[in-house]
CSV table of C-alpha atoms in Angstrom, one decimal:
chain,number,residue,atom,x,y,z
A,1,MET,CA,10.0,0.7,-9.8
A,2,SER,CA,8.7,-1.3,-7.5
A,3,ARG,CA,5.4,-3.1,-8.0
A,4,PRO,CA,2.5,-0.9,-7.3
A,5,ASN,CA,0.2,-0.5,-4.8
A,6,PHE,CA,-3.8,-0.8,-5.3
A,7,LEU,CA,-6.2,1.5,-3.5
A,8,PHE,CA,-9.6,0.1,-4.8
A,9,ILE,CA,-12.6,1.6,-4.1
A,10,ILE,CA,-15.8,0.1,-4.9
A,11,ALA,CA,-19.3,2.3,-4.7
A,12,ASP,CA,-22.9,0.5,-4.3
A,13,ASP,CA,-25.8,1.7,-6.9
A,14,HIS,CA,-23.5,4.3,-8.5
A,15,ARG,CA,-24.6,4.4,-12.0
A,16,HIS,CA,-22.3,5.2,-14.9
A,17,SER,CA,-23.7,8.2,-16.0
A,18,ALA,CA,-23.9,10.2,-12.8
A,19,ILE,CA,-20.5,11.9,-12.7
A,20,GLY,CA,-20.1,15.5,-13.5
A,21,ALA,CA,-17.4,15.7,-15.9
A,22,LEU,CA,-19.0,13.4,-17.9
A,23,ASN,CA,-21.6,16.0,-18.8
A,24,ILE,CA,-24.8,13.4,-18.6
A,25,GLU,CA,-26.5,13.9,-15.4
A,26,ALA,CA,-26.5,17.0,-13.1
A,27,ALA,CA,-24.6,15.4,-9.7
A,28,GLN,CA,-21.7,17.0,-8.8
A,29,THR,CA,-18.5,15.0,-8.6
A,30,PRO,CA,-15.3,17.1,-8.2
A,31,THR,CA,-13.1,14.7,-7.0
A,32,LEU,CA,-13.7,12.1,-9.5
A,33,ASP,CA,-13.7,14.2,-12.3
A,34,GLN,CA,-10.1,14.9,-11.3
A,35,LEU,CA,-9.4,11.1,-11.3
A,36,LEU,CA,-10.7,11.2,-14.7
A,37,ALA,CA,-8.4,14.2,-15.8
A,38,ASP,CA,-5.5,12.6,-14.3
A,39,GLY,CA,-6.4,9.0,-15.4
A,40,THR,CA,-8.5,6.8,-17.8
A,41,GLY,CA,-12.0,6.8,-18.0
A,42,PHE,CA,-13.8,3.4,-19.1
A,43,THR,CA,-16.9,4.5,-20.6
A,44,GLN,CA,-18.7,1.1,-21.6
A,45,ALA,CA,-17.9,-1.1,-18.1
A,46,HIS,CA,-20.6,-3.9,-17.2
A,47,ILE,CA,-21.0,-6.1,-14.8
A,48,MET,CA,-22.6,-9.4,-16.1
A,49,GLY,CA,-25.8,-9.5,-14.0
A,50,SER,CA,-27.0,-11.3,-11.3
A,51,THR,CA,-28.8,-14.4,-10.2
A,52,SER,CA,-29.9,-12.9,-7.0
A,53,GLY,CA,-31.8,-9.6,-6.3
A,54,ALA,CA,-29.1,-8.7,-4.2
A,55,VAL,CA,-27.2,-8.1,-7.3
A,56,CYS,CA,-23.9,-6.7,-5.1
A,57,MET,CA,-23.5,-10.2,-4.4
A,58,PRO,CA,-22.4,-11.9,-7.6
A,59,SER,CA,-21.1,-8.8,-8.9
A,60,ARG,CA,-18.3,-8.6,-6.1
A,61,GLY,CA,-18.1,-12.2,-6.6
A,62,MET,CA,-17.1,-11.8,-9.7
A,63,LEU,CA,-14.4,-9.5,-9.7
A,64,MET,CA,-12.9,-11.4,-6.7
A,65,THR,CA,-12.9,-14.8,-8.7
A,66,GLY,CA,-12.4,-14.0,-12.4
A,67,GLN,CA,-15.2,-16.0,-13.2
A,68,HIS,CA,-18.6,-15.6,-15.2
A,69,LEU,CA,-22.1,-14.9,-13.2
A,70,PHE,CA,-23.2,-18.5,-13.4
A,71,ASP,CA,-19.6,-20.0,-12.2
A,72,THR,CA,-19.5,-17.9,-9.1
A,73,SER,CA,-21.0,-19.3,-6.4
A,74,ASP,CA,-22.2,-18.2,-2.7
A,75,PRO,CA,-20.4,-18.7,-0.8
A,76,LEU,CA,-17.3,-17.9,-2.8
A,77,PRO,CA,-15.7,-21.6,-4.0
A,78,ASP,CA,-12.6,-23.0,-2.3
A,79,ALA,CA,-11.2,-24.0,-5.8
A,80,ALA,CA,-11.0,-20.4,-7.3
A,81,PRO,CA,-8.3,-18.4,-5.6
A,82,LEU,CA,-10.0,-14.6,-4.7
A,83,LEU,CA,-8.0,-11.6,-6.0
A,84,PRO,CA,-6.6,-10.3,-2.8
A,85,GLU,CA,-5.8,-13.9,-1.5
A,86,LEU,CA,-3.0,-13.9,-4.3
A,87,LEU,CA,-1.9,-10.6,-3.9
A,88,TRP,CA,-1.3,-11.4,-0.5
A,89,ASP,CA,0.6,-14.9,-1.1
A,90,SER,CA,2.5,-12.9,-3.5
A,91,GLY,CA,4.2,-10.6,-0.5
A,92,TYR,CA,1.5,-7.9,-0.6
A,93,THR,CA,-0.2,-6.2,2.5
A,94,THR,CA,-3.8,-6.5,1.8
A,95,PHE,CA,-6.5,-4.3,4.0
A,96,ALA,CA,-10.5,-3.7,3.9
A,97,THR,CA,-12.9,-1.5,5.2
A,98,GLY,CA,-16.7,-1.5,4.6
A,99,LYS,CA,-19.0,-3.7,2.9
A,100,TRP,CA,-17.9,-7.4,2.1
A,101,HIS,CA,-21.2,-8.9,1.0
A,102,ASN,CA,-19.5,-12.1,0.0
A,103,ARG,CA,-19.3,-14.4,3.5
A,104,ARG,CA,-16.8,-14.0,6.3
A,105,GLY,CA,-14.3,-17.2,5.4
A,106,SER,CA,-13.8,-15.2,1.9
A,107,PHE,CA,-12.8,-12.2,3.6
A,108,ALA,CA,-10.2,-13.8,6.2
A,109,ARG,CA,-8.7,-15.8,3.4
A,110,CYS,CA,-8.4,-12.2,1.3
A,111,PHE,CA,-6.9,-9.6,3.9
A,112,ALA,CA,-4.3,-9.3,6.6
A,113,GLY,CA,-5.6,-6.4,8.4
A,114,GLY,CA,-8.8,-4.2,8.4
A,115,GLY,CA,-11.2,-2.0,10.3
A,116,LYS,CA,-15.0,-1.5,10.3
A,117,ILE,CA,-16.1,-4.3,8.3
A,118,PHE,CA,-19.4,-4.6,7.4
A,119,PHE,CA,-20.5,-7.9,6.6
A,120,GLY,CA,-24.2,-7.2,5.5
A,121,GLY,CA,-25.9,-6.1,2.1
A,122,MET,CA,-27.5,-3.2,3.4
A,123,SER,CA,-27.5,-0.8,6.6
A,124,ASP,CA,-28.9,2.6,8.3
A,125,GLN,CA,-25.9,4.9,6.8
A,126,TYR,CA,-25.7,6.1,10.2
A,127,ALA,CA,-25.9,2.9,12.1
A,128,VAL,CA,-24.0,0.4,10.3
A,129,PRO,CA,-23.1,-3.0,12.0
A,130,VAL,CA,-19.3,-3.6,12.0
A,131,GLN,CA,-16.4,-5.7,12.8
A,132,ASP,CA,-13.0,-4.9,14.1
A,133,PHE,CA,-10.4,-7.0,12.1
A,134,ASP,CA,-10.3,-10.9,13.4
A,135,PRO,CA,-6.9,-12.2,12.9
A,136,GLY,CA,-8.6,-16.0,13.5
A,137,GLY,CA,-11.0,-15.1,11.1
A,138,ALA,CA,-14.2,-16.2,12.9
A,139,TYR,CA,-16.1,-12.8,13.2
A,140,SER,CA,-18.6,-13.7,15.5
A,141,ALA,CA,-21.9,-11.9,15.0
A,142,GLU,CA,-21.6,-11.2,18.9
A,143,ASP,CA,-18.3,-8.9,18.5
A,144,SER,CA,-20.1,-6.7,15.8
A,145,PHE,CA,-20.9,-2.9,16.9
A,146,ILE,CA,-22.5,0.1,15.7
A,147,ALA,CA,-20.4,2.3,13.8
A,148,ASP,CA,-20.0,5.8,15.1
A,149,GLY,CA,-20.7,8.4,12.4
A,150,PHE,CA,-22.1,8.1,8.6
A,151,SER,CA,-21.0,4.7,6.9
A,152,THR,CA,-18.8,6.5,3.9
A,153,THR,CA,-16.8,9.1,6.6
A,154,VAL,CA,-16.7,5.8,9.0
A,155,PHE,CA,-14.6,4.1,5.9
A,156,ALA,CA,-12.9,6.8,4.8
A,157,ASP,CA,-11.5,7.2,8.4
A,158,GLU,CA,-10.0,3.7,8.2
A,159,MET,CA,-8.6,3.8,5.0
A,160,ILE,CA,-6.8,7.0,5.7
A,161,GLY,CA,-5.7,5.0,9.1
A,162,PHE,CA,-4.2,2.3,7.3
A,163,LEU,CA,-2.6,4.8,5.1
A,164,ASP,CA,-0.8,6.6,7.5
A,165,SER,CA,0.2,3.3,9.0
A,166,HIS,CA,1.7,2.2,5.8
A,167,LYS,CA,3.4,5.3,4.4
A,168,ASN,CA,7.2,4.8,5.6
A,169,THR,CA,6.9,0.7,4.6
A,170,ALA,CA,8.0,-0.7,1.6
A,171,GLN,CA,5.8,-3.9,1.1
A,172,PRO,CA,3.0,-2.9,-1.3
A,173,PHE,CA,-0.5,-2.9,-0.6
A,174,PHE,CA,-4.0,-3.8,-2.1
A,175,ALA,CA,-6.3,-1.3,0.3
A,176,TYR,CA,-9.9,-2.1,-0.1
A,177,ILE,CA,-12.7,0.5,0.8
A,178,SER,CA,-16.3,-0.7,-0.1
A,179,LEU,CA,-18.9,1.8,0.4
A,180,THR,CA,-22.6,1.2,1.5
A,181,SER,CA,-23.3,4.7,-0.8
A,182,PRO,CA,-24.7,5.8,-2.8
A,183,HIS,CA,-27.8,2.6,-1.4
A,184,ASP,CA,-30.8,3.4,-0.2
A,185,PRO,CA,-31.4,4.3,2.7
A,186,ARG,CA,-30.4,7.5,0.7
A,187,THR,CA,-30.1,9.6,4.1
A,188,PRO,CA,-26.9,12.3,3.1
A,189,PRO,CA,-25.5,14.2,5.8
A,190,ALA,CA,-25.9,18.1,5.7
A,191,PRO,CA,-25.2,20.3,4.0
A,192,PHE,CA,-25.6,17.5,1.2
A,193,ASP,CA,-29.2,16.9,2.1
A,194,LYS,CA,-30.1,20.2,0.5
A,195,MET,CA,-27.5,20.3,-1.8
A,196,TYR,CA,-29.9,19.5,-4.8
A,197,ASP,CA,-33.6,20.8,-5.2
A,198,PRO,CA,-35.9,18.7,-6.4
A,199,ALA,CA,-37.6,21.3,-8.5
A,200,ASP,CA,-34.3,21.9,-10.6
A,201,ILE,CA,-33.8,18.2,-11.1
A,202,ALA,CA,-34.3,17.3,-14.7
A,203,LEU,CA,-36.6,13.7,-15.3
A,204,PRO,CA,-34.3,11.9,-17.5
A,205,ALA,CA,-35.1,11.1,-20.6
A,206,ASN,CA,-36.5,7.3,-20.7
A,207,PHE,CA,-38.7,8.7,-17.3
A,208,ALA,CA,-41.9,6.6,-17.5
A,209,PRO,CA,-44.6,6.3,-14.8
A,210,GLU,CA,-44.6,2.2,-14.9
A,211,HIS,CA,-42.4,-0.2,-17.4
A,212,PRO,CA,-44.0,-1.1,-20.3
A,213,PHE,CA,-44.7,-4.6,-19.7
A,214,ASP,CA,-43.6,-7.3,-16.8
A,215,ILE,CA,-39.9,-7.9,-16.2
A,216,GLY,CA,-40.7,-10.1,-13.0
A,217,VAL,CA,-39.5,-7.3,-10.8
A,218,ARG,CA,-42.8,-5.6,-9.6
A,219,ASP,CA,-42.8,-6.7,-5.8
A,220,ILE,CA,-39.0,-7.1,-5.0
A,221,ARG,CA,-37.7,-4.1,-2.1
A,222,ASP,CA,-36.0,-2.0,-4.6
A,223,GLU,CA,-39.1,-1.4,-6.7
A,224,VAL,CA,-41.9,-0.6,-3.9
A,225,LEU,CA,-39.3,2.4,-2.7
A,226,ALA,CA,-42.0,4.5,-5.0
A,227,GLY,CA,-45.4,4.2,-5.5
A,228,TYR,CA,-47.0,3.1,-8.6
A,229,PRO,CA,-47.5,4.7,-11.1
A,230,ARG,CA,-44.1,6.9,-10.6
A,231,GLY,CA,-45.2,10.1,-9.6
A,232,GLU,CA,-42.7,12.7,-11.1
A,233,GLU,CA,-42.2,15.0,-8.1
A,234,GLU,CA,-41.5,11.9,-5.9
A,235,ILE,CA,-38.6,10.4,-8.4
A,236,ARG,CA,-37.2,14.6,-8.5
A,237,GLN,CA,-37.0,13.9,-4.6
A,238,HIS,CA,-35.4,10.7,-5.0
A,239,ILE,CA,-33.1,11.7,-7.9
A,240,ALA,CA,-32.2,14.9,-5.5
A,241,ASP,CA,-31.0,12.3,-2.2
A,242,TYR,CA,-29.0,9.9,-4.8
A,243,TYR,CA,-27.4,12.8,-6.4
A,244,GLY,CA,-26.4,14.3,-2.5
A,245,MET,CA,-25.3,10.7,-1.2
A,246,ILE,CA,-22.9,10.6,-4.9
A,247,SER,CA,-21.7,14.1,-3.7
A,248,HIS,CA,-21.1,13.5,-0.3
A,249,GLN,CA,-19.5,10.2,-1.1
A,250,ASP,CA,-17.3,12.3,-3.9
A,251,MET,CA,-15.9,14.3,-1.2
A,252,GLU,CA,-14.5,11.7,1.2
A,253,ILE,CA,-13.3,10.1,-1.5
A,254,GLY,CA,-11.1,13.3,-2.0
A,255,ARG,CA,-10.0,12.9,1.6
A,256,VAL,CA,-8.7,9.4,1.2
A,257,LEU,CA,-7.1,10.6,-2.2
A,258,ALA,CA,-5.4,13.1,-0.5
A,259,ALA,CA,-4.4,10.9,2.5
A,260,LEU,CA,-2.8,8.7,-0.1
A,261,SER,CA,-0.6,12.2,-1.7
A,262,ALA,CA,0.4,13.4,1.7
A,263,LYS,CA,1.7,10.3,2.5
A,264,GLY,CA,3.9,10.1,-0.5
A,265,LEU,CA,2.5,6.9,-1.4
A,266,SER,CA,0.4,8.5,-4.9
A,267,GLU,CA,3.1,8.2,-7.6
A,268,ASN,CA,3.2,4.4,-7.4
A,269,THR,CA,-0.4,3.2,-6.8
A,270,ILE,CA,-2.8,2.5,-8.9
A,271,VAL,CA,-6.5,3.8,-8.1
A,272,VAL,CA,-9.7,2.1,-8.9
A,273,TYR,CA,-13.2,3.6,-8.3
A,274,THR,CA,-16.1,1.8,-9.9
A,275,ALA,CA,-19.2,0.3,-8.1
A,276,ASP,CA,-21.1,-3.1,-8.7
A,277,HIS,CA,-23.4,-2.2,-10.7
A,278,GLY,CA,-25.6,0.8,-11.6
A,279,LEU,CA,-29.8,1.8,-10.5
A,280,SER,CA,-32.9,2.8,-12.2
A,281,VAL,CA,-33.9,5.4,-9.9
A,282,GLY,CA,-37.3,6.1,-12.2
A,283,GLN,CA,-35.9,5.4,-15.6
A,284,HIS,CA,-37.9,3.3,-17.6
A,285,GLY,CA,-40.8,3.1,-14.6
A,286,LEU,CA,-38.0,1.2,-12.8
A,287,MET,CA,-36.4,2.0,-9.4
A,288,GLY,CA,-33.6,-0.8,-8.8
A,289,LYS,CA,-31.1,-2.4,-11.0
A,290,GLN,CA,-32.8,-5.7,-11.2
A,291,ASN,CA,-33.0,-5.2,-15.3
A,292,LEU,CA,-30.7,-5.4,-18.4
A,293,TYR,CA,-31.0,-1.4,-19.2
A,294,ASP,CA,-27.6,0.2,-19.4
A,295,HIS,CA,-28.3,2.5,-16.3
A,296,SER,CA,-28.3,-0.8,-14.5
A,297,MET,CA,-25.7,-3.1,-15.7
A,298,ARG,CA,-23.0,-0.5,-16.5
A,299,ILE,CA,-20.8,1.3,-13.8
A,300,PRO,CA,-18.3,3.7,-13.6
A,301,LEU,CA,-14.5,2.7,-14.1
A,302,ILE,CA,-11.6,5.2,-13.6
A,303,LEU,CA,-7.9,4.0,-13.1
A,304,ARG,CA,-5.1,6.1,-12.2
A,305,GLY,CA,-1.5,5.5,-11.8
A,306,PRO,CA,1.7,4.6,-13.2
A,307,GLY,CA,1.7,3.0,-17.1
A,308,ILE,CA,-2.0,4.4,-17.1
A,309,ALA,CA,-2.8,6.8,-19.7
A,310,ALA,CA,-4.0,10.2,-18.5
A,311,GLY,CA,-6.9,12.2,-19.3
A,312,ALA,CA,-7.8,9.5,-21.3
A,313,ARG,CA,-11.7,8.0,-22.2
A,314,CYS,CA,-12.0,4.4,-23.5
A,315,GLU,CA,-15.0,3.1,-25.3
A,316,ALA,CA,-13.9,-0.7,-25.2
A,317,ARG,CA,-16.7,-3.2,-24.2
A,318,LEU,CA,-15.9,-4.9,-21.0
A,319,TYR,CA,-16.7,-6.1,-17.6
A,320,LEU,CA,-16.3,-5.6,-14.1
A,321,HIS,CA,-14.3,-8.8,-13.4
A,322,ASP,CA,-11.9,-8.0,-16.2
A,323,LEU,CA,-10.3,-6.3,-13.5
A,324,TYR,CA,-9.1,-9.2,-11.5
A,325,PRO,CA,-6.5,-10.4,-14.0
A,326,THR,CA,-5.4,-7.2,-15.1
A,327,LEU,CA,-4.8,-6.3,-11.7
A,328,LEU,CA,-2.9,-9.7,-11.0
A,329,GLU,CA,-0.5,-8.9,-14.7
A,330,GLN,CA,0.3,-5.4,-13.2
A,331,ALA,CA,1.5,-6.7,-9.8
A,332,GLY,CA,3.6,-9.3,-11.9
A,333,VAL,CA,1.2,-12.2,-10.2
A,334,PRO,CA,0.4,-15.1,-12.6
A,335,VAL,CA,-3.2,-15.3,-13.2
A,336,PRO,CA,-4.9,-18.5,-12.4
A,337,ASP,CA,-6.3,-21.0,-14.9
A,338,SER,CA,-9.4,-20.8,-13.3
A,339,CYS,CA,-10.0,-16.6,-14.7
A,340,ALA,CA,-12.1,-16.6,-17.0
A,341,ALA,CA,-11.9,-12.8,-17.6
A,342,GLN,CA,-10.2,-11.2,-19.9
A,343,SER,CA,-7.2,-8.7,-18.7
A,344,ILE,CA,-7.4,-4.8,-20.3
A,345,LYS,CA,-3.8,-4.3,-19.4
A,346,PRO,CA,-3.8,-3.2,-23.2
A,347,LEU,CA,-6.1,-0.8,-22.7
A,348,LEU,CA,-4.6,1.0,-20.4
A,349,ASP,CA,-1.7,2.6,-22.1
A,350,ASP,CA,-4.0,3.2,-25.2
A,351,SER,CA,-1.8,0.1,-26.9
A,352,GLN,CA,-5.1,-1.6,-27.8
A,353,THR,CA,-8.3,0.2,-28.5
A,354,SER,CA,-11.2,-2.8,-28.4
A,355,HIS,CA,-11.7,-5.6,-26.2
A,356,ARG,CA,-14.8,-7.7,-25.9
A,357,GLU,CA,-17.0,-8.0,-29.4
A,358,VAL,CA,-20.3,-8.2,-27.3
A,359,ILE,CA,-21.2,-8.0,-23.8
A,360,PHE,CA,-23.6,-10.5,-22.1
A,361,SER,CA,-25.8,-9.8,-19.3
A,362,ALA,CA,-28.3,-12.1,-17.3
A,363,TYR,CA,-30.8,-11.3,-14.7
A,364,GLN,CA,-32.3,-14.6,-13.2
A,365,GLY,CA,-35.1,-15.0,-10.6
A,366,VAL,CA,-35.3,-17.2,-8.2
A,367,PHE,CA,-34.8,-20.9,-9.1
A,368,GLY,CA,-37.6,-23.4,-8.5
A,369,HIS,CA,-39.9,-20.8,-8.9
A,370,PRO,CA,-43.8,-21.8,-9.6
A,371,GLY,CA,-44.1,-21.6,-13.3
A,372,GLY,CA,-40.4,-21.1,-14.1
A,373,ALA,CA,-38.0,-18.9,-12.6
A,374,PRO,CA,-38.4,-15.3,-14.2
A,375,TYR,CA,-35.5,-14.3,-16.3
A,376,GLN,CA,-34.0,-11.7,-18.6
A,377,ARG,CA,-31.4,-12.2,-21.1
A,378,SER,CA,-29.3,-9.5,-23.1
A,379,ILE,CA,-26.7,-9.1,-25.7
A,380,LYS,CA,-24.7,-5.9,-27.1
A,381,ASP,CA,-22.4,-5.1,-30.0
A,382,GLN,CA,-20.9,-2.2,-31.4
A,383,ARG,CA,-24.3,-0.9,-31.8
A,384,HIS,CA,-27.2,-3.0,-31.0
A,385,LYS,CA,-28.7,-4.3,-27.7
A,386,LEU,CA,-31.5,-7.4,-28.0
A,387,ILE,CA,-33.0,-7.7,-24.8
A,388,LEU,CA,-35.3,-10.9,-23.9
A,389,THR,CA,-37.4,-11.5,-20.8
A,390,TRP,CA,-39.3,-13.9,-19.9
A,391,VAL,CA,-41.9,-14.3,-17.3
A,392,ALA,CA,-44.8,-16.7,-16.4
A,393,GLY,CA,-44.5,-18.2,-19.8
A,394,VAL,CA,-44.3,-14.9,-22.3
A,395,GLU,CA,-41.6,-14.1,-23.7
A,396,THR,CA,-40.5,-10.9,-24.8
A,397,TRP,CA,-38.1,-9.3,-26.7
A,398,GLN,CA,-36.4,-5.6,-27.0
A,399,LEU,CA,-33.7,-4.2,-29.5
A,400,PHE,CA,-32.7,-0.9,-29.3
A,401,ASP,CA,-30.2,1.1,-31.4
A,402,LEU,CA,-27.8,2.7,-29.2
A,403,ALA,CA,-25.9,4.9,-31.0
A,404,THR,CA,-29.3,6.8,-31.8
A,405,ASP,CA,-30.9,5.8,-28.7
A,406,PRO,CA,-28.7,5.7,-25.9
A,407,TRP,CA,-31.6,6.2,-23.1
A,408,GLU,CA,-33.1,3.3,-24.5
A,409,THR,CA,-36.7,4.4,-25.5
A,410,ASN,CA,-37.6,3.3,-29.3
A,411,ASP,CA,-37.8,-0.2,-29.4
A,412,LEU,CA,-37.3,-1.8,-33.0
A,413,ILE,CA,-38.1,-5.5,-32.4
A,414,ALA,CA,-41.0,-4.7,-34.8
A,415,SER,CA,-39.0,-3.2,-37.4
A,416,ALA,CA,-38.7,-5.3,-40.5
A,417,ASP,CA,-35.7,-3.3,-41.3
A,418,HIS,CA,-34.1,-4.8,-38.3
A,419,ALA,CA,-34.9,-8.6,-39.1
A,420,GLU,CA,-31.4,-9.4,-39.6
A,421,THR,CA,-29.8,-7.5,-36.8
A,422,VAL,CA,-32.2,-9.3,-34.6
A,423,ALA,CA,-31.4,-12.4,-36.4
A,424,ASP,CA,-27.7,-12.0,-35.8
A,425,LEU,CA,-27.8,-10.9,-32.1
A,426,LYS,CA,-30.1,-13.8,-31.2
A,427,GLY,CA,-27.3,-16.2,-32.7
A,428,LYS,CA,-24.6,-14.2,-30.7
A,429,LEU,CA,-26.8,-14.8,-27.4
A,430,ARG,CA,-27.1,-18.3,-27.8
A,431,SER,CA,-23.2,-18.5,-28.5
A,432,GLN,CA,-22.8,-16.8,-25.4
A,433,GLN,CA,-25.1,-18.4,-23.3
A,434,ARG,CA,-23.6,-21.7,-23.8
A,435,LEU,CA,-19.8,-19.7,-23.4
A,436,VAL,CA,-20.9,-18.6,-19.9
A,437,ASN,CA,-22.7,-21.9,-18.8
A,438,ASP,CA,-26.3,-20.2,-18.8
A,439,PRO,CA,-28.9,-22.9,-17.2
A,440,VAL,CA,-31.3,-21.6,-19.5
A,441,ALA,CA,-29.5,-22.1,-22.5
A,442,GLY,CA,-30.6,-25.5,-23.1
A,443,GLN,CA,-34.4,-24.2,-23.3
A,444,ASP,CA,-33.1,-22.2,-26.6
A,445,ARG,CA,-35.6,-19.6,-26.3
A,446,ALA,CA,-33.4,-17.5,-28.1
A,447,GLY,CA,-34.7,-19.2,-31.2
């Protein structure tokens, strides 16, 4: 078989649990449900975190470089070859539409074509400032214009147009559609704006009016989208709008996948669906993704295509940026030495069921903040998660048994019965901090 095509679909703010077939939340996602039935769902996919309140930037940067969080700079470094760039250099046609939050120069390095390209972080969903593809790579701000239509529909139309143009071409492709949904402003178009009645929305098991202590993010943009304390009716409305965005997005993804099939491209195309991070929307008294709870660090990840098991669920712990070496290997492209990620290729055909022993996550406030930048760090093994939060000199630890408490509501840090577990996880946290070049590792607050 010839080298596979790649259709890479990435959403913005879609948490791991908001897929209907998982039976965790009430979001209706028939397209993603079918993608799960036809491919493999990775239920323990994570991002490593962020060095900025704009979590999408380092998350997407890690995906494109295969490097860990603290080695992924903004703008993306010239020294690190980017995923689409390597595929382009090896004979792939590369195309992108939608959000690219990692600067214009890196986009020009990666893509031979594109359309309706959005270089910002967020926008009115009905008035996204976009640019046409520029073969010269300049992408001058003066060439920006407002897209006509709702963002997800605009980007889906562009991708369908690319697939139509490629249907009779033997050259393999990497096609990247990056959505600005379900990120706020959560304004789904009709009829999805009325699809979910807030009165019927069940609050999550970890809903709280406020977070029990300061984690250093109370006044950032995401957190002031709802009042303090969080009101139940207000949060139900936020969740209803969030689900409406997800269901509309699901419908548009269905159009893209239908076009892929109609043009005879499905058989040799690996489809990837994922997101750049999750979101709180009322869980733990939080609204955003600038925290290390599972609702913010875990993401959906589904792969479908040649060589990938159908109808499978994989619980191996992995990072989003582990896709970097994985896709290169699937394409027969050598993985560069700069890559720090680990390929999940053995997981794709069920020949291997485990991947990473632990997952390290980090959220870092602005460096140089008076009194020291607030930060959070966590380590997660097969069963437990330990979280460290440091704000204005105050150090707070939390411990959760995820096997019995997946919603992370029962903090066990004060339990003498778990002292050995805490000590073990602190040691693993220190080790991972050194491994990933964590700038606060030398302070050894995990002691």
